[in-house]
Short mmCIF file of C-alpha atoms in Angstrom, two decimals:
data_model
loop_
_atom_site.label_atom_id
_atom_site.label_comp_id
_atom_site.label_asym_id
_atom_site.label_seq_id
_atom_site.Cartn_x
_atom_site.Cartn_y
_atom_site.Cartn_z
CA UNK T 276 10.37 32.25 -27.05
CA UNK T 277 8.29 29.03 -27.52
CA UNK T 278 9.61 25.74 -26.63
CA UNK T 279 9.37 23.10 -28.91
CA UNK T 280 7.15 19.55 -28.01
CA UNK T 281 9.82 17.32 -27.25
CA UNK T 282 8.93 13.50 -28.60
CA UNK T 283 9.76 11.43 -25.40
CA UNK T 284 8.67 8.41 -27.80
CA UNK T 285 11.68 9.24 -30.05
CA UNK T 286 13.80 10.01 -26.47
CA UNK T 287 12.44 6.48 -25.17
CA UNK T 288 13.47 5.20 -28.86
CA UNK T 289 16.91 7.03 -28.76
CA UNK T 290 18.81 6.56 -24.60
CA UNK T 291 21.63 4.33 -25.40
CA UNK T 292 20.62 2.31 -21.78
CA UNK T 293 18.55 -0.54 -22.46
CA UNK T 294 15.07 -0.10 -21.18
CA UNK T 295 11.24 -1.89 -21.93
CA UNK T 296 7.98 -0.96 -20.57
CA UNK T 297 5.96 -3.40 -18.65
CA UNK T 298 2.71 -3.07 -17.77
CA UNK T 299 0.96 -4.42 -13.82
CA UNK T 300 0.96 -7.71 -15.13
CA UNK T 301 4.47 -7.98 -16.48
CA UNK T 302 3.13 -7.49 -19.89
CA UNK T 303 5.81 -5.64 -21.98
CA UNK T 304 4.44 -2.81 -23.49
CA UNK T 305 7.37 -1.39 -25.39
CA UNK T 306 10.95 -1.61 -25.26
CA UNK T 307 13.79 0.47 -27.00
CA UNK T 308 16.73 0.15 -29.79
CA UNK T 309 19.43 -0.47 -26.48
CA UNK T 310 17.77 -3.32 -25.12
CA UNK T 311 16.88 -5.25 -28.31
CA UNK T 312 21.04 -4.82 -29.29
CA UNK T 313 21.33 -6.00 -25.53
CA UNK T 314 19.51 -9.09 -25.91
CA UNK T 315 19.22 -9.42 -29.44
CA UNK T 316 15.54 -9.51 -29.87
CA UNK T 317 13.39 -7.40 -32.14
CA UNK T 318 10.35 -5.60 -30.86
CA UNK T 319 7.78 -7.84 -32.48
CA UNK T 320 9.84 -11.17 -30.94
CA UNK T 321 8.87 -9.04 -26.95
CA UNK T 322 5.94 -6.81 -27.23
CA UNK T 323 3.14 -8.39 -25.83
CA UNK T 324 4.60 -11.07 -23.99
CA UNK T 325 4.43 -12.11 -20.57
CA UNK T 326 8.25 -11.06 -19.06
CA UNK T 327 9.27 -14.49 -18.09
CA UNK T 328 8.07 -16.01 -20.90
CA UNK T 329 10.15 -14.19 -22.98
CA UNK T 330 13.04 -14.48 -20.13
CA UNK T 331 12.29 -17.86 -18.77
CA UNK T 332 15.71 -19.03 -15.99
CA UNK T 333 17.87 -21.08 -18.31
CA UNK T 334 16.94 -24.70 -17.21
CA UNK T 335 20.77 -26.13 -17.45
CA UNK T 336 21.41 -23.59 -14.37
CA UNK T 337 20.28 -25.55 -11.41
CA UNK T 338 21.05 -21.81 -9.39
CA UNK T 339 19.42 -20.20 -11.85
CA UNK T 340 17.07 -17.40 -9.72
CA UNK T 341 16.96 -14.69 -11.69
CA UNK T 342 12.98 -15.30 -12.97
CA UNK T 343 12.48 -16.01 -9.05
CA UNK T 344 14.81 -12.14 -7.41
CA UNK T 345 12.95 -9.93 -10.65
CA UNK T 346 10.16 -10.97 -10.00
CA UNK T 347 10.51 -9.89 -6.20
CA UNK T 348 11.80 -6.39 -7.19
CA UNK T 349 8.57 -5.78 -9.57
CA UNK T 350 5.86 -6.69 -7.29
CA UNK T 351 7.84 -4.70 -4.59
CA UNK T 352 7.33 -1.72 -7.00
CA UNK T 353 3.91 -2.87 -7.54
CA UNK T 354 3.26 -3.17 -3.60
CA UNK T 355 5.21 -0.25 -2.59
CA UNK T 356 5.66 2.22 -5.59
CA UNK T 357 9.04 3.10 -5.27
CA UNK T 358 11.38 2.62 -7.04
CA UNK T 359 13.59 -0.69 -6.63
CA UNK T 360 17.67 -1.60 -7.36
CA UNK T 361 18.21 -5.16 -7.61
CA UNK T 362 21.52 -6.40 -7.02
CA UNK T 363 23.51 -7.71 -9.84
CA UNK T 364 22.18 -10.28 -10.88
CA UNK T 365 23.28 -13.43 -13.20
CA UNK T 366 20.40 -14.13 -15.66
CA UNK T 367 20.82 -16.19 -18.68
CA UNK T 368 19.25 -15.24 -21.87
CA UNK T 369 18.00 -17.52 -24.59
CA UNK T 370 20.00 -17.29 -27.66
CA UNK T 371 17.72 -16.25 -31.01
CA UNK T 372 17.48 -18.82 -33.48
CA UNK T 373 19.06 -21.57 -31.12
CA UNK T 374 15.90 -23.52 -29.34
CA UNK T 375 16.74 -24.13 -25.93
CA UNK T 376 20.47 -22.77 -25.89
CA UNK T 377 21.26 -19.98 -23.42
CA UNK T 378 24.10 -17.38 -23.34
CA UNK T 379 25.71 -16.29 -19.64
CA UNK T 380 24.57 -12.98 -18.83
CA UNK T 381 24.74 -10.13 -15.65
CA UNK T 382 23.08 -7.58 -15.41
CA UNK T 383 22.63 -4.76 -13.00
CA UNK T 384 18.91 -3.73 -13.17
CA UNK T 385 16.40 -0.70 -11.78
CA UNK T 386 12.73 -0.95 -11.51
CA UNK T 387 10.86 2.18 -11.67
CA UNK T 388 6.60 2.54 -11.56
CA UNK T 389 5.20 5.70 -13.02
CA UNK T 390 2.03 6.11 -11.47
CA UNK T 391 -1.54 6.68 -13.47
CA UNK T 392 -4.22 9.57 -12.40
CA UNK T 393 -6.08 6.94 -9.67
CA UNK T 394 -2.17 7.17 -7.52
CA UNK T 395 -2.04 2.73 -8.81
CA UNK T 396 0.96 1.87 -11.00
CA UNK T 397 0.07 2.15 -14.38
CA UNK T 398 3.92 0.90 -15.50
CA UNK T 399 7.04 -0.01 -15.06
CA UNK T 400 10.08 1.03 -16.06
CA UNK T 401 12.77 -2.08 -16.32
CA UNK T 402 15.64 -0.27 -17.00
CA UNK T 403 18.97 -2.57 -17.39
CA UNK T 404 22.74 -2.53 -17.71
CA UNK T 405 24.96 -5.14 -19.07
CA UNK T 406 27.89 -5.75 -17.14
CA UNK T 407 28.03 -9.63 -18.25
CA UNK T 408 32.11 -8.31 -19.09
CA UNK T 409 33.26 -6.71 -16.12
CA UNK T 410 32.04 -9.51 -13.97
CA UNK T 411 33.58 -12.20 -15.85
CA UNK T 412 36.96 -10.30 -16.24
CA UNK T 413 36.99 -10.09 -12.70
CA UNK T 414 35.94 -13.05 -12.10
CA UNK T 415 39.30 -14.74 -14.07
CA UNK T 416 41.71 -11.91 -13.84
CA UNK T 417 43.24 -13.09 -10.66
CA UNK T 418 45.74 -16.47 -11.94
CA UNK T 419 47.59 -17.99 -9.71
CA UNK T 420 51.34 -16.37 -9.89
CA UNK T 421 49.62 -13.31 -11.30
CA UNK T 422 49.09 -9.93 -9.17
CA UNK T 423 46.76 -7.34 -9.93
CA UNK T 424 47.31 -4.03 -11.04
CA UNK T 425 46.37 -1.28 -8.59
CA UNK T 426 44.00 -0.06 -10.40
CA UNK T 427 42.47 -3.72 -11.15
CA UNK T 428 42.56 -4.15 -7.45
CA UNK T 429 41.15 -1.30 -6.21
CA UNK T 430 38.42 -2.20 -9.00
CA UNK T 431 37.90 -6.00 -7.56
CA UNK T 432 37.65 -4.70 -3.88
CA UNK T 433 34.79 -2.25 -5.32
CA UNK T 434 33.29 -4.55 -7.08
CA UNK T 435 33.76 -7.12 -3.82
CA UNK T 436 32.02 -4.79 -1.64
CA UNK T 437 29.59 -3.57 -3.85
CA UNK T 438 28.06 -7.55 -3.76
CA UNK T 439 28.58 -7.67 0.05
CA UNK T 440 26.57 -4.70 0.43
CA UNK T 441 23.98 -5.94 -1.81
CA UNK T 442 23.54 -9.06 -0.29
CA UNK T 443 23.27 -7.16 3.59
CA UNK T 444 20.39 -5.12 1.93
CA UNK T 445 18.92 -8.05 0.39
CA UNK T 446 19.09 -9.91 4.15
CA UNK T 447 17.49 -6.69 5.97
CA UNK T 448 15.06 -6.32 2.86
CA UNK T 449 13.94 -9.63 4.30
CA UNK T 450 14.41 -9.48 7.80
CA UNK T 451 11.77 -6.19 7.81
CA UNK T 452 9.41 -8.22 6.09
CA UNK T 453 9.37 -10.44 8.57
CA UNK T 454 8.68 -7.87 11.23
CA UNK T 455 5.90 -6.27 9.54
CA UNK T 456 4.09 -9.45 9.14
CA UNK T 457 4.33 -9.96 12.79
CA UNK T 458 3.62 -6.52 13.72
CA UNK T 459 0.48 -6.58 11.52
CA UNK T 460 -0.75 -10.01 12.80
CA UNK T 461 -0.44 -8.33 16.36
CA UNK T 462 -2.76 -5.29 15.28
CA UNK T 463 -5.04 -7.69 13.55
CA UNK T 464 -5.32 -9.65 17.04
CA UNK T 465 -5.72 -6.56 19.40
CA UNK T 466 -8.67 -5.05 17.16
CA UNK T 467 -10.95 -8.53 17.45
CA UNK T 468 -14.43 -7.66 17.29
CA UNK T 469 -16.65 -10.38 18.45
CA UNK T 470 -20.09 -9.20 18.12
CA UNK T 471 -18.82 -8.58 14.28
CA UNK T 472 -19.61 -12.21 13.68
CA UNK T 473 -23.24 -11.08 14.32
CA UNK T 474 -23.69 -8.74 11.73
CA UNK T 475 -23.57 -10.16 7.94
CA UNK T 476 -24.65 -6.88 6.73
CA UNK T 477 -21.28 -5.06 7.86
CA UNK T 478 -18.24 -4.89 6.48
CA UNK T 479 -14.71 -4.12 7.82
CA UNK T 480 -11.44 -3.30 6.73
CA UNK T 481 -8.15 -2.32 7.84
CA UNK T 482 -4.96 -1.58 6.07
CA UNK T 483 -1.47 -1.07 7.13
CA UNK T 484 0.44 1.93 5.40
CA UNK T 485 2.53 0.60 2.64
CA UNK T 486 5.86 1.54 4.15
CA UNK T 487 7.29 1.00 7.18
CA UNK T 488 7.06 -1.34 10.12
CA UNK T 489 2.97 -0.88 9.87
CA UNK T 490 2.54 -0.54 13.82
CA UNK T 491 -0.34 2.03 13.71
CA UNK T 492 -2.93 3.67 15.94
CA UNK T 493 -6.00 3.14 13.77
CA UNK T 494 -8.56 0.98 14.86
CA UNK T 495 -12.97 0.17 14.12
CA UNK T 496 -14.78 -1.55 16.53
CA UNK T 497 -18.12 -3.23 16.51
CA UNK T 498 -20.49 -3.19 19.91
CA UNK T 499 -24.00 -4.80 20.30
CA UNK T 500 -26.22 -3.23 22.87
CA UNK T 501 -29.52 -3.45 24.57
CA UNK T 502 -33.14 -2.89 22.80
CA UNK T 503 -31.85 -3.62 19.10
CA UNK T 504 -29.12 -1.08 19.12
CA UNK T 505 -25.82 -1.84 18.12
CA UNK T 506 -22.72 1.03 17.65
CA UNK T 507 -20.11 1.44 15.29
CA UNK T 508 -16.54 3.49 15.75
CA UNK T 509 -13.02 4.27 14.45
CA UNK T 510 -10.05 6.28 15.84
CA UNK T 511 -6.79 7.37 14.80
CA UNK T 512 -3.66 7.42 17.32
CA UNK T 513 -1.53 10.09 15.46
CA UNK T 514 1.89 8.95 14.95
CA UNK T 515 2.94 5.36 14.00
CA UNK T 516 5.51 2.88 15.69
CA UNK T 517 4.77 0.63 19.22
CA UNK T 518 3.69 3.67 21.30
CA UNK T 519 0.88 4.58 19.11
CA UNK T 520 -0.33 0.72 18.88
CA UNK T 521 -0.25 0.78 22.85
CA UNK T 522 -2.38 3.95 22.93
CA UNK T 523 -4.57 2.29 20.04
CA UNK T 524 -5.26 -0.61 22.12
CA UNK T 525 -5.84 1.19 25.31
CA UNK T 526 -8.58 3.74 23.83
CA UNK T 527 -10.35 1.17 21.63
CA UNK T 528 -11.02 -1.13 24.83
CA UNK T 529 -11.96 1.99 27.06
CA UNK T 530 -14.30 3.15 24.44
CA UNK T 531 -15.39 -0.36 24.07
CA UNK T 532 -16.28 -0.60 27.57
CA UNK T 533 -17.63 3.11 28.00
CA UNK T 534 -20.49 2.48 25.16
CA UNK T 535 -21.18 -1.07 26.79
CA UNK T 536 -21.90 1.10 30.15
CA UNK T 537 -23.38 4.14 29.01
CA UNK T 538 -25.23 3.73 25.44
CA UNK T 539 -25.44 6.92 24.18
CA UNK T 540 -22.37 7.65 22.33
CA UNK T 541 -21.34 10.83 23.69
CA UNK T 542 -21.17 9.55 27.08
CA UNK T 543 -18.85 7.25 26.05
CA UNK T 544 -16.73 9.55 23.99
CA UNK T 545 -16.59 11.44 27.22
CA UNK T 546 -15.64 9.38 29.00
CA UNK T 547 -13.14 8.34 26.76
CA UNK T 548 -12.06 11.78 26.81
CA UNK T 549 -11.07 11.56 30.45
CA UNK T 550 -9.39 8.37 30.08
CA UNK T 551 -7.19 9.38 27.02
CA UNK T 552 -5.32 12.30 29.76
CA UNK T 553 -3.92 9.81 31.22
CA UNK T 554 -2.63 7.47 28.44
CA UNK T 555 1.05 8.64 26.84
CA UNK T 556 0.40 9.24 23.24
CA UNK T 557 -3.32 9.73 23.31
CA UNK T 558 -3.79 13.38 23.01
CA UNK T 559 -5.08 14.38 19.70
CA UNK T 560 -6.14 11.17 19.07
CA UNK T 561 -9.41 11.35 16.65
CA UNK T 562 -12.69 9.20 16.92
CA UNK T 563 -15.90 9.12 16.26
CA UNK T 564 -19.05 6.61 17.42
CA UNK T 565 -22.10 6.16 15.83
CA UNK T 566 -25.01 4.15 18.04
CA UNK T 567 -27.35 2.79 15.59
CA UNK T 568 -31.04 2.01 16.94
CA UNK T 569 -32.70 -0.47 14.43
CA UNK T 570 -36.02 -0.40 16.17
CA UNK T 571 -36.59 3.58 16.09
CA UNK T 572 -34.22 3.63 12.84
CA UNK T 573 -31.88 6.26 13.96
CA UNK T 574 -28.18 6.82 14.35
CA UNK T 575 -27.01 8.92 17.32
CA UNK T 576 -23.74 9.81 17.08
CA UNK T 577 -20.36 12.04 18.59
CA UNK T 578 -17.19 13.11 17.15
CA UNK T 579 -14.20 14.28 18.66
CA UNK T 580 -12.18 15.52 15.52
CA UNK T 581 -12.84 13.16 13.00
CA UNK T 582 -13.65 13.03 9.60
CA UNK T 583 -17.47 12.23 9.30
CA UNK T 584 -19.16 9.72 8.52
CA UNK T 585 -21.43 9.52 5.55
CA UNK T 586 -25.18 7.65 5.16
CA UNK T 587 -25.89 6.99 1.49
CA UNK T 588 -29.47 7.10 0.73
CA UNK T 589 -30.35 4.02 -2.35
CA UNK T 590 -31.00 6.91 -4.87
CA UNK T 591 -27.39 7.70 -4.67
CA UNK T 592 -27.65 11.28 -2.37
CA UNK T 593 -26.19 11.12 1.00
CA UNK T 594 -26.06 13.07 4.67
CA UNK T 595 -22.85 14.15 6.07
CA UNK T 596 -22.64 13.02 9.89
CA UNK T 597 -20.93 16.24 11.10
CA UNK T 598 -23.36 18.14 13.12
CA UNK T 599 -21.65 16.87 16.70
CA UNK T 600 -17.90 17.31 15.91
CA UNK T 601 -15.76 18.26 19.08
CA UNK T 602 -11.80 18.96 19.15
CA UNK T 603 -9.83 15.60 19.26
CA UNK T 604 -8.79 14.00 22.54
CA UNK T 605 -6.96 16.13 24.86
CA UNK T 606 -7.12 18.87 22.88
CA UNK T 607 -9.05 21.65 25.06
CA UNK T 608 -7.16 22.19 28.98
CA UNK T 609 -10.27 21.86 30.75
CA UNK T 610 -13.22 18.94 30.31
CA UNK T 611 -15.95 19.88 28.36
CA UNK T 612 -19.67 17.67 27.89
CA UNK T 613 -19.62 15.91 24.31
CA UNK T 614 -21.74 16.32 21.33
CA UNK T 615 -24.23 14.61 20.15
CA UNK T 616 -26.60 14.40 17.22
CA UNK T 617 -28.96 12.12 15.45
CA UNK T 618 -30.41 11.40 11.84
CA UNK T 619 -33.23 9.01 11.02
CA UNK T 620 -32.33 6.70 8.18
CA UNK T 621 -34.45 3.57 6.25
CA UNK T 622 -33.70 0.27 4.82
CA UNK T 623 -31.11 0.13 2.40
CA UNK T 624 -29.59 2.81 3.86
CA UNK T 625 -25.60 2.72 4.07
CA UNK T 626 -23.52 3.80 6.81
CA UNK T 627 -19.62 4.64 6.28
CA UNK T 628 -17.18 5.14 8.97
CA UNK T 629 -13.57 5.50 7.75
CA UNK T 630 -10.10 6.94 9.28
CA UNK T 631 -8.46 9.77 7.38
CA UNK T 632 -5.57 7.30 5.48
CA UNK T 633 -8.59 6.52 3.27
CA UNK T 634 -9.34 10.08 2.02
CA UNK T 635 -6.15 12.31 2.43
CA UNK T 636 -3.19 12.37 0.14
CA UNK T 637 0.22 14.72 0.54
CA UNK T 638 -0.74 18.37 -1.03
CA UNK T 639 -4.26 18.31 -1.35
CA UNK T 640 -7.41 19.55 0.67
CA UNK T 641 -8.95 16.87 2.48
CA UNK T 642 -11.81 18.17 1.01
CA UNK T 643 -10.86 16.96 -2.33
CA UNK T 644 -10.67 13.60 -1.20
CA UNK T 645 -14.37 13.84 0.96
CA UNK T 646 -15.47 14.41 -2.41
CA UNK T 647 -13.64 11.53 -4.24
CA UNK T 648 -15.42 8.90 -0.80
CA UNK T 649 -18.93 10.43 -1.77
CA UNK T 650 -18.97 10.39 -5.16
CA UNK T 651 -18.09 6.80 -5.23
CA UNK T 652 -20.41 5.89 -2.41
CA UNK T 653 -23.27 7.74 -4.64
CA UNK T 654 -22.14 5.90 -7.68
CA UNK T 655 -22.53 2.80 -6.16
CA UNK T 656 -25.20 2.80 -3.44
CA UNK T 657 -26.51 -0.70 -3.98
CA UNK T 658 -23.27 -2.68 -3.77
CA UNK T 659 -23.15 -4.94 -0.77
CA UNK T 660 -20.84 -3.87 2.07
CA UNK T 661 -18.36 -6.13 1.36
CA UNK T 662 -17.83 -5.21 -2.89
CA UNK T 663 -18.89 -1.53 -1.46
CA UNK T 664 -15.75 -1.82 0.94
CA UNK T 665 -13.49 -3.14 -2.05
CA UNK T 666 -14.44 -0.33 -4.25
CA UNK T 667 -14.36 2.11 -2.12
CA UNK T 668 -10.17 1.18 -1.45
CA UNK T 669 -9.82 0.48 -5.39
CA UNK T 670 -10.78 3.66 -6.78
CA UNK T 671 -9.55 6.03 -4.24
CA UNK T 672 -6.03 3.81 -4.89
CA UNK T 673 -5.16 2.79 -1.85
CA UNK T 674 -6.26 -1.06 -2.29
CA UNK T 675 -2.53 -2.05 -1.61
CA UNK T 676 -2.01 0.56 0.95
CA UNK T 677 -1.65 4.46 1.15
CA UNK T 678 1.04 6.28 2.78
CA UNK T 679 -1.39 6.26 6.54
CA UNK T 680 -3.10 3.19 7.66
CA UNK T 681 -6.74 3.07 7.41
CA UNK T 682 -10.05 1.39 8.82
CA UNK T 683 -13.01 1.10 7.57
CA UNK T 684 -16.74 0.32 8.62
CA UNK T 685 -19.37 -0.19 5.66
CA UNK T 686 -23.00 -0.81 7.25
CA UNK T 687 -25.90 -1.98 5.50
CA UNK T 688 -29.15 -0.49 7.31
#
């Protein structure tokens, strides 16, 4: 039996809820029958305006916040994509064909992204209901010398506590935001580089995962050294939360140190090795650290279970950096030497270091997403670090965060 195409533009057209289609930047894209009868516009009076034009706060309201808490809930979708439920919320609408009047509304709206191929929102789906009645009943059914019905007050003491509850999210909506902005300003401080300053040709970048408090255990570093060598690392704490940010800072000084001592970079990832035993929440951690010698132009380099890094030639090929790759920290019972391996590169050369949150995504090879970093890198070998680093996050979506935090090293040779 074959199953006939459905027309979801005829569905869309059809759902008796009122619902328009905005676009990233609030653009509306389309809207149905429900919601022009619920506002009584027309599609050619919204498509193609800006959302708050067309739904500007009604300026007699001096409490009027509605532009001001929808605006909130989209770039939350936009920032997070998830879905978002607003409280109810009192928004006037303009009334057609009367400049400048407005008619009391509430409404009780959900804000839904549908995501395009590169993972980014490519929509949103405003989807609204009307309850401008039931609030106002409620609010004027109670008259002095008048008592409630049961049912009407079991219906006000919903309706009560629905608002209360709304408002507590609203307050720890806030309250975490707070948090994660300090919690990322202290990762931000314990990963300062100061031999970065040094180096205009490298870029850096780290982002927090996009949910969550954000306290992670990835971390880059930059090191100068002796005889025109400088090195370059990442590492990934697995898990999230304070204990992995500990362990972060702990293993990114020790390696910090170790290279500063020893040079060559599988010393110090030995080292590192033996230091990381006796750290809670280090074992399994991943790394890898890349020595780069500018006079001899070659980078020696030491992995202990991490993704590898890549060296993009100018004509767009490139060299995987995976021929010293060791188990991650901890991993083997008994201490075993480090790798280590070199490749000769030349001006113009580009040098990648990344952490896994760049490249991996929920049900997919990792491979796939090796393949997505190189095939950008090669399409763009000649971008300076800094655009190179921006493109790299925009078009394997995670520019506004992924669902692991990430760091990233972009070095122009």
């Amino acid at each position: 039996m074959t199953t006939p195409a459905i027309d979801y533009h005829a569905l869309f057209a059809a759902t008796p809820s009122p619902y328009l289609v905005l676009g990233p930047d609030l653009v509306i894209l389309d809207v149905n029958a429900a919601y022009c009868r619920a506002t009584g516009r027309t599609r050619d009076d919204l498509i193609g305006q800006y959302l708050f034009d067309a739904f500007p706060d009604n300026p007699a309201d001096p409490n009027a916040d509605g532009v001001q808490n929808l605006s909130a809930s989209l770039h939350r979708v936009l920032l997070s994509k998830q879905p978002d439920t607003m409280a109810v919320q009192k928004y006037d609408i303009p009334v057609p064909d009367r400049p400048g009047a407005f008619e009391e509304r509430w409404w009780s709206p959900i804000n839904t992204p549908v995501l395009g191929p590169d993972e980014q929102v490519a929509w949103i789906i405003h989807r609204v209901e009307d309850v401008t009645e039931f609030v106002l009943s409620h609010n004027t059914r109670a008259r002095p010398g008048q008592a409630l019905s049961e049912h009407e007050a079991m219906e006000a003491e919903l309706y009560a506590r629905s608002r209360e509850l709304q408002l507590v999210i609203e307050q720890l909506r806030k309250a975490h935001a707070r948090e994660r902005k300090i919690a990322v300003t202290l990762q931000e401080a314990m990963m300062q580089s100061p031999d970065l300053a040094r180096h205009p040709n490298i870029a850096v970048r780290y982002l927090p995962a996009a949910k969550g408090l954000n306290v992670c255990g990835d971390w880059y570093d930059v090191v100068d050294l002796p005889d025109d060598r400088f090195a370059v690392a990442v590492g990934d704490v697995v898990g999230h939360g304070l204990e992995a940010a500990a362990a972060m800072g702990m293993l990114r000084s020790a390696l910090s140190a170790a290279v500063r001592a020893l040079h060559e970079p599988a010393s110090a990832m030995e080292a590192l090795g033996l230091y990381a035993r006796s750290v809670e929440g280090a074992c399994t951690t991943t790394a890898v650290k890349a020595v780069v010698d500018t006079h001899g132009r070659h980078i020696t380099y030491s992995s202990a279970g991490h993704p590898p890094p890549v060296l993009v030639r100018p004509d767009g090929t490139f060299v995987l950096l995976d021929q010293a790759t060791d188990p991650p920290l901890g991993a083997r019972p008994d201490h075993v030497p480090r790798p280590q391996a070199a490749v000769p590169y030349a001006s113009g050369d580009t040098l990648v270091l990344y952490t896994d949150g760049l490249i991996e995504r929920r049900g997919e090879d990792i491979d796939v997403g090796l393949h997505r970093l190189t095939d950008t890198l090669c399409g763009n070998p000649r971008l300076s670090p800094d655009h190179l680093a921006d493109a790299l996050l925009s078009r394997l979506g995670v520019s506004s965060g992924g669902h692991d935090d990430i760091a990233l090293i972009v070095v122009r040779l």
